[in-house]
Amino acid sequence: MKYVVVTGGVLSGLGKGISTSSIGVLLKSRGLKVTAIKIDPYLNCDAGTMNPYQHGEVFVLDDGGEVDLDLGNYERFLDTSLSKDHNITTGKVYHTVIEKERRGDYLGRTVQIIPHITNEIKQEIKAVAEKEKVDVCLIEMGGTVGDIEGMPFLEAVRQLHMEAGKTNVCFVHTTLVPILGTVGEQKTKPTQQSVRELRSVGIQPNAIVARGEKPLDPEIKKKIAFFCDVPVEGVISAPDAPSIYDVPILFEEQGFSDYLIRALDLGPKTEDLKEWKDFLVRLKSPVKKVEIAAVGKYTSLKDSYISHIEAFHHAEAATRTKVDLRWVESTDIEAKGTALLEGVQGILVPGGFGDRGTEGKIAAVKFAREKRIPFQGVCLGFQLATVEFARNVLGLKDANSSEFNPKTANPVIDLLPEQKDVKDMGATMRLGAHVVGLTDDCKTTKMYGSTEISERHRHRYEVNPKYIEEFEKHGMKFVGRSDGGRRMEVLELQDHPYFVASQFHPELKSRPFRPSPIHMGLVKAAAGLT
Ligand code: GLN
């Protein structure tokens, strides 16, 4: 088993996840089977209890794991499906070790960070790599080298390197090479210092990925190589790229896959990036352009909606249509009205939790329905589409979700029956992939090309079955259902050019070569393509 460990230095937000994913694309292009693990040194057991301002979107896997958004990048770049074991957190590791201690598994010994925590970390890493039977397992270390909470993980991968052998573990350190305004010179000192920090815990990087505004000057590459004791070919320039999907190509142009293959003693294999390059060509040669409004609550932090952004990129390439997203805070609609939506060709209301901004989202749904603007609702967006319809078409003025008004006489969206007694917040929603059956004659079936699909979920509330007949009589059809028809999953409005909403999150399974059909449908409808 071979491992590539990606660490980060200097500061966070360097795009380590994209670097890791891009390395994965390169190794895959050399015919290797690759998987990836994200290590998050925080104490939460998983990402499910964190709000989007903390670490961005909570990504959901097929098995219902609520994980770091980097796993979304791995899935998209590697075109694979991961499980919750691919996200290791301090909380998870300590939870397991403490459970073992309570069971008496340590036979009277003192339980310590070294070796018990580090052994558990190594074991969790190896279990994933071995179960997947891959050639190379990527391990991305969250946080920055030097963080106290990251120390046990760095120690664990240091031991892994020692035990598995030099050519079986390769370290890639990502750093920042800033340019000082006045002189315009690329500065290497932060890189040198963060490599020194890494060495102080016993790790010498094999390669350095240097982020910066501009490509590294050849002399600067040499300087980094010299001071950090890395061959010049192992210093990879990662300048700002037009799109994240350019990064694998930028790396490959510098011979990064050759370098890694040699470092891991894997022998030459021919590179095949054709499909990836074709995708990039399509992405960059749009023949049409549309503007789509995304009406959300955390629109200042684009990471909150990263899977939607990527799903639209996939749809852009597939339809050769440039999508400009207009981010609209739903509370701004409440304050200033739907004039903020004027001029767009499509509207998306994504998922969300909590009362704040819901009335603005409902106003956006009404605007899309009445003005016949192509509309997509996802999860909360789906639920609010029913609330809007109940209020303004069925005339149930006080209709609401019981999430926002528990006392409403018309809870068209209500708690799932199995949620009624749930007390813990962590990992207790209806989560992960569930099979959804679609009717023969709807738009959604046409777009998926099948009447049976599997999509990912994350919710506590659902359509109240009491109201379904009334909705359908007035033209809101529930064309997708699950659990033997018990749960409503997809709705479509009759007599509307494109009004499709889903209880599930189609953005989570969107991939460069297999875009989410519902996002693609919205783009096509917005662009007037049929
Ligand atoms: N808050 C809603 C629920 O729990 C919607 C969740 C979501 O949009 N992910 O059902």
XYZ file of C-alpha atoms and ligand atoms in Angstrom:
540
model
C 0.000 0.000 0.000
C 1.296 3.461 -0.926
C 0.323 6.668 0.846
C 0.606 10.321 -0.158
C 0.244 12.609 2.847
C -0.645 16.240 2.142
C 0.136 18.729 4.900
C -0.332 22.481 4.998
C 1.874 25.279 6.215
C 1.841 29.061 6.720
C -1.928 29.572 6.743
C -5.239 27.870 6.101
C -7.333 28.309 2.979
C -4.516 27.423 0.571
C -6.678 24.975 -1.343
C -5.090 21.875 0.157
C -8.247 19.930 -0.687
C -7.951 20.874 -4.355
C -4.224 20.026 -4.353
C -4.985 16.633 -2.814
C -7.829 15.987 -5.262
C -5.633 17.055 -8.192
C -2.856 14.689 -7.123
C -5.550 12.021 -7.092
C -6.582 12.856 -10.658
C -2.947 12.618 -11.804
C -2.322 9.264 -10.145
C -5.607 7.951 -11.513
C -4.590 9.158 -14.967
C -1.546 6.891 -14.630
C -3.807 3.865 -14.288
C -3.628 3.638 -10.482
C -6.551 2.978 -8.170
C -6.758 5.867 -5.739
C -8.781 6.849 -2.691
C -8.570 9.729 -0.214
C -8.965 10.331 3.512
C -9.489 13.694 5.199
C -8.197 14.202 8.706
C -9.888 16.953 10.705
C -8.165 17.575 14.018
C -11.207 19.197 15.655
C -13.042 17.538 18.553
C -16.413 17.156 16.821
C -17.097 13.513 15.963
C -18.238 14.626 12.517
C -19.108 17.792 10.595
C -22.877 17.322 11.030
C -23.286 19.564 14.048
C -21.391 22.535 12.600
C -22.999 25.499 10.928
C -21.781 26.556 7.476
C -19.912 29.585 8.854
C -17.530 27.178 10.623
C -16.156 25.067 7.792
C -18.542 25.653 4.903
C -21.054 23.148 3.621
C -21.643 19.855 5.403
C -21.170 17.219 2.728
C -23.283 14.048 2.884
C -22.150 10.636 1.641
C -24.146 7.619 0.414
C -23.814 5.934 3.811
C -25.194 9.041 5.534
C -21.842 10.289 6.813
C -21.915 14.068 7.428
C -18.409 15.050 6.504
C -15.998 17.825 5.590
C -16.604 19.446 2.212
C -13.200 18.259 0.984
C -14.713 14.793 0.617
C -16.993 16.389 -1.954
C -13.927 17.549 -3.854
C -12.400 14.062 -3.715
C -15.624 12.477 -4.968
C -15.923 14.980 -7.814
C -12.266 14.841 -8.883
C -11.789 11.094 -8.471
C -15.320 10.228 -9.640
C -15.724 7.830 -6.750
C -18.083 7.362 -3.788
C -16.595 7.474 -0.319
C -17.820 6.378 3.117
C -17.792 8.085 6.510
C -14.605 6.175 7.411
C -12.812 8.511 4.992
C -13.166 11.429 7.400
C -11.202 10.962 10.604
C -11.596 13.526 13.389
C -10.041 13.829 16.845
C -13.516 13.354 18.319
C -14.000 10.063 16.477
C -10.569 8.706 17.404
C -10.850 9.601 21.092
C -14.396 8.259 21.217
C -13.163 4.861 19.999
C -10.129 4.792 22.300
C -12.179 5.772 25.351
C -14.776 3.110 24.525
C -11.989 0.518 24.303
C -10.591 1.695 27.624
C -14.014 1.363 29.281
C -14.363 -2.138 27.866
C -11.011 -3.014 29.406
C -9.331 -3.700 26.056
C -6.044 -2.153 27.195
C -5.592 -4.741 29.949
C -4.665 -2.445 32.798
C -2.177 -0.321 30.889
C -1.967 3.484 31.087
C -3.753 4.757 27.988
C -1.734 7.509 26.255
C -1.632 9.644 23.131
C 1.449 7.722 22.052
C 0.956 4.827 21.391
C -2.800 4.379 21.864
C -4.185 7.384 20.013
C -1.531 7.230 17.287
C -2.101 3.478 16.848
C -5.830 4.034 16.514
C -5.193 6.730 13.860
C -2.892 4.448 11.872
C -5.333 1.588 12.159
C -8.231 3.710 10.896
C -6.135 4.905 7.937
C -4.962 1.407 7.033
C -8.456 -0.063 7.386
C -9.796 2.354 4.744
C -6.889 1.818 2.345
C -7.051 -1.970 2.673
C -10.830 -2.214 2.421
C -10.801 -0.234 -0.810
C -7.903 -2.302 -2.230
C -6.351 0.787 -3.790
C -2.830 1.335 -5.109
C -2.497 4.740 -3.465
C -4.321 6.258 -0.512
C -4.175 10.039 -0.198
C -4.299 11.493 3.308
C -5.033 15.186 3.690
C -4.172 16.702 7.048
C -6.602 19.427 8.021
C -5.257 22.512 9.744
C -1.747 23.903 9.639
C 1.486 22.264 10.767
C 2.212 23.518 14.265
C -1.415 23.448 15.483
C -1.527 21.693 18.849
C -4.553 19.574 17.914
C -2.858 18.276 14.754
C 0.187 16.886 16.553
C -1.037 13.298 17.218
C -1.968 12.952 13.539
C 1.443 14.160 12.327
C 3.090 11.771 14.765
C 0.899 8.940 13.441
C 1.896 9.558 9.800
C 5.540 9.930 10.822
C 5.306 6.448 12.348
C 3.495 5.173 9.254
C 6.413 6.404 7.133
C 8.907 4.696 9.410
C 6.996 1.419 9.515
C 5.839 1.220 5.901
C 9.155 2.294 4.384
C 10.399 5.384 2.571
C 9.049 4.586 -0.877
C 5.613 3.743 0.465
C 4.798 7.098 2.064
C 5.338 10.367 0.241
C 4.870 13.751 1.936
C 3.590 16.753 -0.003
C 3.662 20.059 1.859
C 1.522 22.945 0.611
C 2.672 26.468 1.458
C 2.214 30.066 0.438
C 4.694 32.141 -1.539
C 3.464 35.710 -1.131
C 4.441 38.622 -3.349
C 5.320 41.824 -1.567
C 3.498 44.760 -3.110
C 6.293 47.311 -3.263
C 9.056 45.134 -4.729
C 6.900 42.490 -6.428
C 9.277 39.795 -5.250
C 8.161 36.231 -4.428
C 9.101 35.555 -0.821
C 10.207 32.075 0.237
C 10.767 32.596 3.958
C 7.287 31.485 5.106
C 7.809 28.257 3.117
C 11.242 27.704 4.634
C 9.884 28.269 8.119
C 6.905 25.988 7.739
C 9.143 23.220 6.372
C 11.353 23.712 9.437
C 8.232 23.313 11.595
C 7.373 20.093 9.759
C 10.918 18.774 10.199
C 10.723 19.490 13.918
C 8.076 16.762 14.150
C 10.256 14.391 12.158
C 8.781 14.810 8.688
C 10.837 15.799 5.635
C 8.609 16.642 2.663
C 9.231 14.929 -0.674
C 7.456 17.680 -2.568
C 6.304 21.240 -2.008
C 3.225 22.743 -3.599
C 3.688 26.489 -3.498
C 0.504 28.527 -3.738
C 0.709 32.098 -4.915
C -0.865 34.645 -7.163
C 1.640 34.069 -9.984
C 3.620 31.049 -11.243
C 6.875 30.566 -9.337
C 9.873 32.235 -10.880
C 12.418 29.487 -11.900
C 15.013 31.040 -9.575
C 12.529 30.968 -6.687
C 11.814 27.296 -7.382
C 15.522 26.584 -7.089
C 15.762 28.594 -3.900
C 12.901 26.683 -2.274
C 14.446 23.393 -3.414
C 17.807 24.369 -1.924
C 16.563 25.585 1.446
C 13.936 22.872 1.919
C 16.089 19.995 0.715
C 13.682 18.927 -2.025
C 14.668 18.276 -5.685
C 13.709 21.137 -8.027
C 11.237 18.824 -9.832
C 9.535 18.336 -6.481
C 8.747 22.030 -6.128
C 5.396 22.557 -7.810
C 4.005 25.959 -8.594
C 0.282 26.408 -7.853
C -0.674 29.865 -9.084
C -4.250 31.163 -8.945
C -6.110 29.210 -11.620
C -9.166 30.226 -13.677
C -10.977 27.159 -12.336
C -10.225 24.421 -9.798
C -10.491 21.939 -12.661
C -7.354 23.504 -14.208
C -5.181 22.502 -11.253
C -4.487 18.857 -12.267
C -3.329 20.099 -15.674
C -1.153 22.835 -14.121
C 0.476 20.168 -11.940
C 0.932 17.743 -14.805
C 2.632 20.372 -16.962
C 5.342 20.489 -14.307
C 5.810 16.722 -14.364
C 4.210 16.145 -10.965
C 2.793 12.677 -11.705
C 6.199 11.483 -12.976
C 7.805 12.828 -9.836
C 5.294 11.160 -7.498
C 5.453 7.852 -9.363
C 9.226 7.858 -8.953
C 9.058 8.860 -5.282
C 6.642 5.995 -4.635
C 8.662 3.581 -6.753
C 5.635 2.713 -8.847
C 7.189 2.316 -12.298
C 6.148 4.174 -15.444
C 2.563 4.101 -16.652
C 1.224 6.240 -19.474
C -0.810 9.265 -18.579
C -4.402 9.577 -19.812
C -6.031 12.910 -19.034
C -8.102 13.068 -22.215
C -11.552 13.007 -20.581
C -10.451 15.659 -18.081
C -9.047 17.916 -20.804
C -12.198 17.511 -22.920
C -14.282 18.585 -19.917
C -12.098 21.685 -19.489
C -12.439 22.587 -23.159
C -16.243 22.384 -22.942
C -16.255 24.324 -19.677
C -14.282 27.120 -21.276
C -16.115 27.419 -24.577
C -19.691 28.356 -23.752
C -21.990 29.353 -26.589
C -24.751 30.748 -24.339
C -24.968 32.628 -21.076
C -27.567 32.709 -18.306
C -27.916 34.364 -14.937
C -29.346 32.274 -12.109
C -30.220 33.653 -8.678
C -29.228 31.540 -5.670
C -31.352 32.607 -2.725
C -29.705 31.546 0.502
C -28.652 32.460 3.976
C -24.885 32.241 3.951
C -24.330 33.732 0.523
C -21.302 35.747 1.667
C -19.480 32.486 2.288
C -19.466 30.644 -1.018
C -18.160 27.447 0.640
C -21.616 27.050 2.191
C -22.970 26.180 -1.248
C -19.882 24.653 -2.834
C -21.637 21.531 -4.164
C -24.246 23.678 -5.932
C -21.510 25.851 -7.435
C -19.715 22.757 -8.714
C -22.944 21.151 -9.967
C -23.524 24.280 -12.069
C -19.957 24.045 -13.420
C -20.664 20.462 -14.460
C -23.888 21.620 -16.111
C -21.997 24.480 -17.807
C -19.649 22.029 -19.495
C -22.447 19.638 -20.457
C -24.656 22.368 -21.959
C -21.914 24.752 -23.159
C -23.728 27.496 -21.253
C -21.991 29.969 -18.960
C -23.855 30.275 -15.653
C -23.483 33.480 -13.691
C -24.784 32.989 -10.168
C -26.398 36.010 -8.548
C -26.165 35.465 -4.789
C -29.168 36.920 -3.013
C -29.488 36.935 0.782
C -33.031 35.869 1.592
C -33.202 38.411 4.423
C -32.468 41.132 1.830
C -35.549 40.004 -0.102
C -37.537 40.384 3.122
C -36.222 43.935 3.513
C -36.128 45.127 -0.106
C -38.514 42.846 -2.010
C -38.170 40.619 -5.054
C -36.798 43.449 -7.209
C -33.460 41.822 -6.292
C -34.437 38.920 -8.542
C -35.364 40.996 -11.596
C -33.610 39.991 -14.804
C -32.489 36.466 -13.893
C -33.338 33.513 -16.137
C -33.495 30.970 -13.305
C -33.875 30.757 -9.537
C -32.453 28.235 -7.070
C -33.590 27.957 -3.464
C -31.129 25.573 -1.795
C -31.337 23.710 1.536
C -31.156 25.250 4.957
C -32.151 25.192 8.599
C -33.780 27.641 10.965
C -36.332 30.386 10.677
C -34.156 33.319 9.619
C -34.691 34.253 5.985
C -37.438 31.707 5.218
C -40.032 34.345 4.307
C -37.580 35.818 1.777
C -37.152 32.368 0.250
C -40.920 31.907 0.078
C -41.169 35.273 -1.721
C -38.544 34.055 -4.216
C -40.581 30.883 -4.875
C -43.711 32.971 -5.474
C -41.807 35.231 -7.861
C -40.536 32.220 -9.849
C -43.965 30.562 -9.934
C -45.936 33.636 -10.956
C -43.411 35.036 -13.438
C -42.849 31.543 -14.886
C -39.109 31.720 -14.286
C -37.333 28.330 -14.281
C -37.053 27.236 -10.649
C -35.193 24.594 -8.680
C -35.817 23.917 -4.993
C -33.632 21.652 -2.894
C -34.590 20.233 0.513
C -35.675 23.356 2.417
C -36.249 24.910 -1.036
C -38.573 21.981 -1.843
C -40.385 22.333 1.479
C -40.872 26.085 1.039
C -42.220 25.541 -2.487
C -45.086 23.576 -0.898
C -45.580 26.244 1.789
C -45.814 28.976 -0.843
C -48.261 26.923 -2.932
C -50.414 26.136 0.113
C -50.588 29.803 1.083
C -51.093 31.412 -2.291
C -52.819 28.759 -4.404
C -54.688 26.620 -1.872
C -55.527 29.705 0.178
C -54.200 28.290 3.476
C -52.825 31.620 4.634
C -51.113 30.336 7.778
C -49.523 27.287 6.103
C -45.977 26.685 7.251
C -43.413 24.091 8.175
C -43.717 23.089 11.819
C -39.952 23.745 11.960
C -40.756 27.472 11.807
C -44.216 27.639 13.337
C -44.971 24.633 15.536
C -48.451 26.020 16.265
C -49.667 26.535 12.693
C -53.099 25.079 11.910
C -51.722 23.978 8.521
C -48.346 22.231 8.945
C -47.890 21.258 5.297
C -44.335 20.328 6.237
C -44.078 18.348 9.436
C -41.561 16.388 11.454
C -40.798 12.899 10.134
C -42.572 10.425 12.439
C -39.280 8.802 13.449
C -37.915 12.235 14.423
C -40.541 12.922 17.085
C -38.547 11.436 19.972
C -35.059 12.316 18.775
C -33.060 14.206 21.411
C -29.438 14.152 20.156
C -28.606 16.511 17.290
C -25.585 14.615 15.897
C -26.175 12.106 13.044
C -29.904 11.799 13.800
C -31.490 13.250 10.643
C -32.750 11.169 7.722
C -29.376 10.884 6.032
C -27.661 9.495 2.980
C -28.718 7.708 -0.182
C -32.279 6.453 -0.552
C -33.978 5.040 -3.610
C -36.658 7.285 -5.137
C -39.286 6.081 -7.585
C -40.398 8.489 -10.329
C -43.592 8.493 -12.391
C -43.282 7.525 -16.060
C -44.364 10.785 -17.594
C -42.617 13.551 -15.637
C -39.752 15.924 -16.551
C -37.552 14.416 -13.842
C -37.761 10.900 -15.319
C -36.833 12.304 -18.729
C -33.821 14.093 -17.236
C -32.568 11.075 -15.278
C -33.444 8.618 -18.034
C -34.846 6.260 -15.402
C -37.831 5.850 -13.090
C -35.636 4.620 -10.251
C -32.877 6.832 -8.903
C -30.754 7.057 -5.770
C -29.970 10.420 -4.230
C -28.631 11.731 -0.910
C -30.704 13.231 1.902
C -30.267 15.326 5.045
C -33.504 16.410 6.692
C -35.826 16.109 9.696
C -39.050 17.380 8.105
C -41.137 16.204 5.151
C -44.382 16.837 3.249
C -47.409 16.150 5.434
C -49.362 13.388 3.608
C -52.659 14.976 4.663
C -52.310 17.734 2.052
C -51.083 15.755 -0.951
C -54.447 15.272 -2.649
C -55.216 18.977 -2.427
C -51.771 19.941 -3.813
C -52.104 17.559 -6.742
C -55.629 18.685 -7.581
C -54.268 22.195 -8.070
C -51.327 21.243 -10.283
C -48.452 20.554 -7.881
C -47.589 16.941 -8.680
C -45.467 14.737 -6.477
C -43.697 12.801 -9.205
C -41.031 11.251 -6.990
C -41.689 9.219 -3.839
C -39.807 6.830 -1.597
C -40.399 4.209 1.070
C -43.261 2.545 -0.769
C -44.800 5.863 -1.771
C -44.952 7.140 1.804
C -42.534 10.046 1.465
C -42.672 12.878 -1.082
C -39.339 13.368 -2.851
C -39.833 15.366 -6.079
C -42.483 17.887 -7.051
C -43.195 19.464 -10.417
C -45.639 22.230 -11.236
C -47.899 21.644 -14.216
C -48.269 24.647 -16.502
C -44.854 26.063 -15.717
C -41.799 25.974 -18.021
C -39.556 24.431 -15.314
C -40.491 24.158 -11.657
C -38.751 21.114 -10.167
C -37.939 20.669 -6.506
C -36.512 17.728 -4.589
C -36.412 16.708 -0.941
C -32.980 15.166 -1.707
C -29.797 17.015 -2.662
C -28.894 16.273 -6.303
C -25.853 18.571 -6.053
C -24.060 16.069 -3.819
C -23.691 13.421 -6.506
C -22.942 15.781 -9.388
C -19.645 14.981 -11.118
C -17.731 16.658 -13.956
C -18.632 13.876 -16.377
C -22.078 13.150 -14.855
C -23.803 16.422 -13.934
C -26.820 16.543 -11.636
C -29.806 16.145 -14.005
C -31.944 18.682 -12.101
C -29.261 21.409 -12.125
C -28.684 20.701 -15.795
C -32.432 20.900 -16.383
C -32.553 24.316 -14.741
C -29.650 25.604 -16.849
C -31.218 24.259 -20.034
C -34.604 25.770 -19.208
C -32.955 29.091 -18.322
C -31.006 29.068 -21.598
C -34.053 28.067 -23.639
C -32.443 24.765 -24.673
C -34.751 21.776 -24.806
N -34.598 22.180 7.747
C -35.225 21.246 6.878
C -35.336 19.861 7.493
O -34.706 19.561 8.463
C -34.452 21.170 5.558
C -33.099 20.584 5.690
C -32.217 20.881 4.501
O -32.510 21.752 3.708
N -31.083 20.181 4.397
O -36.075 19.027 7.012
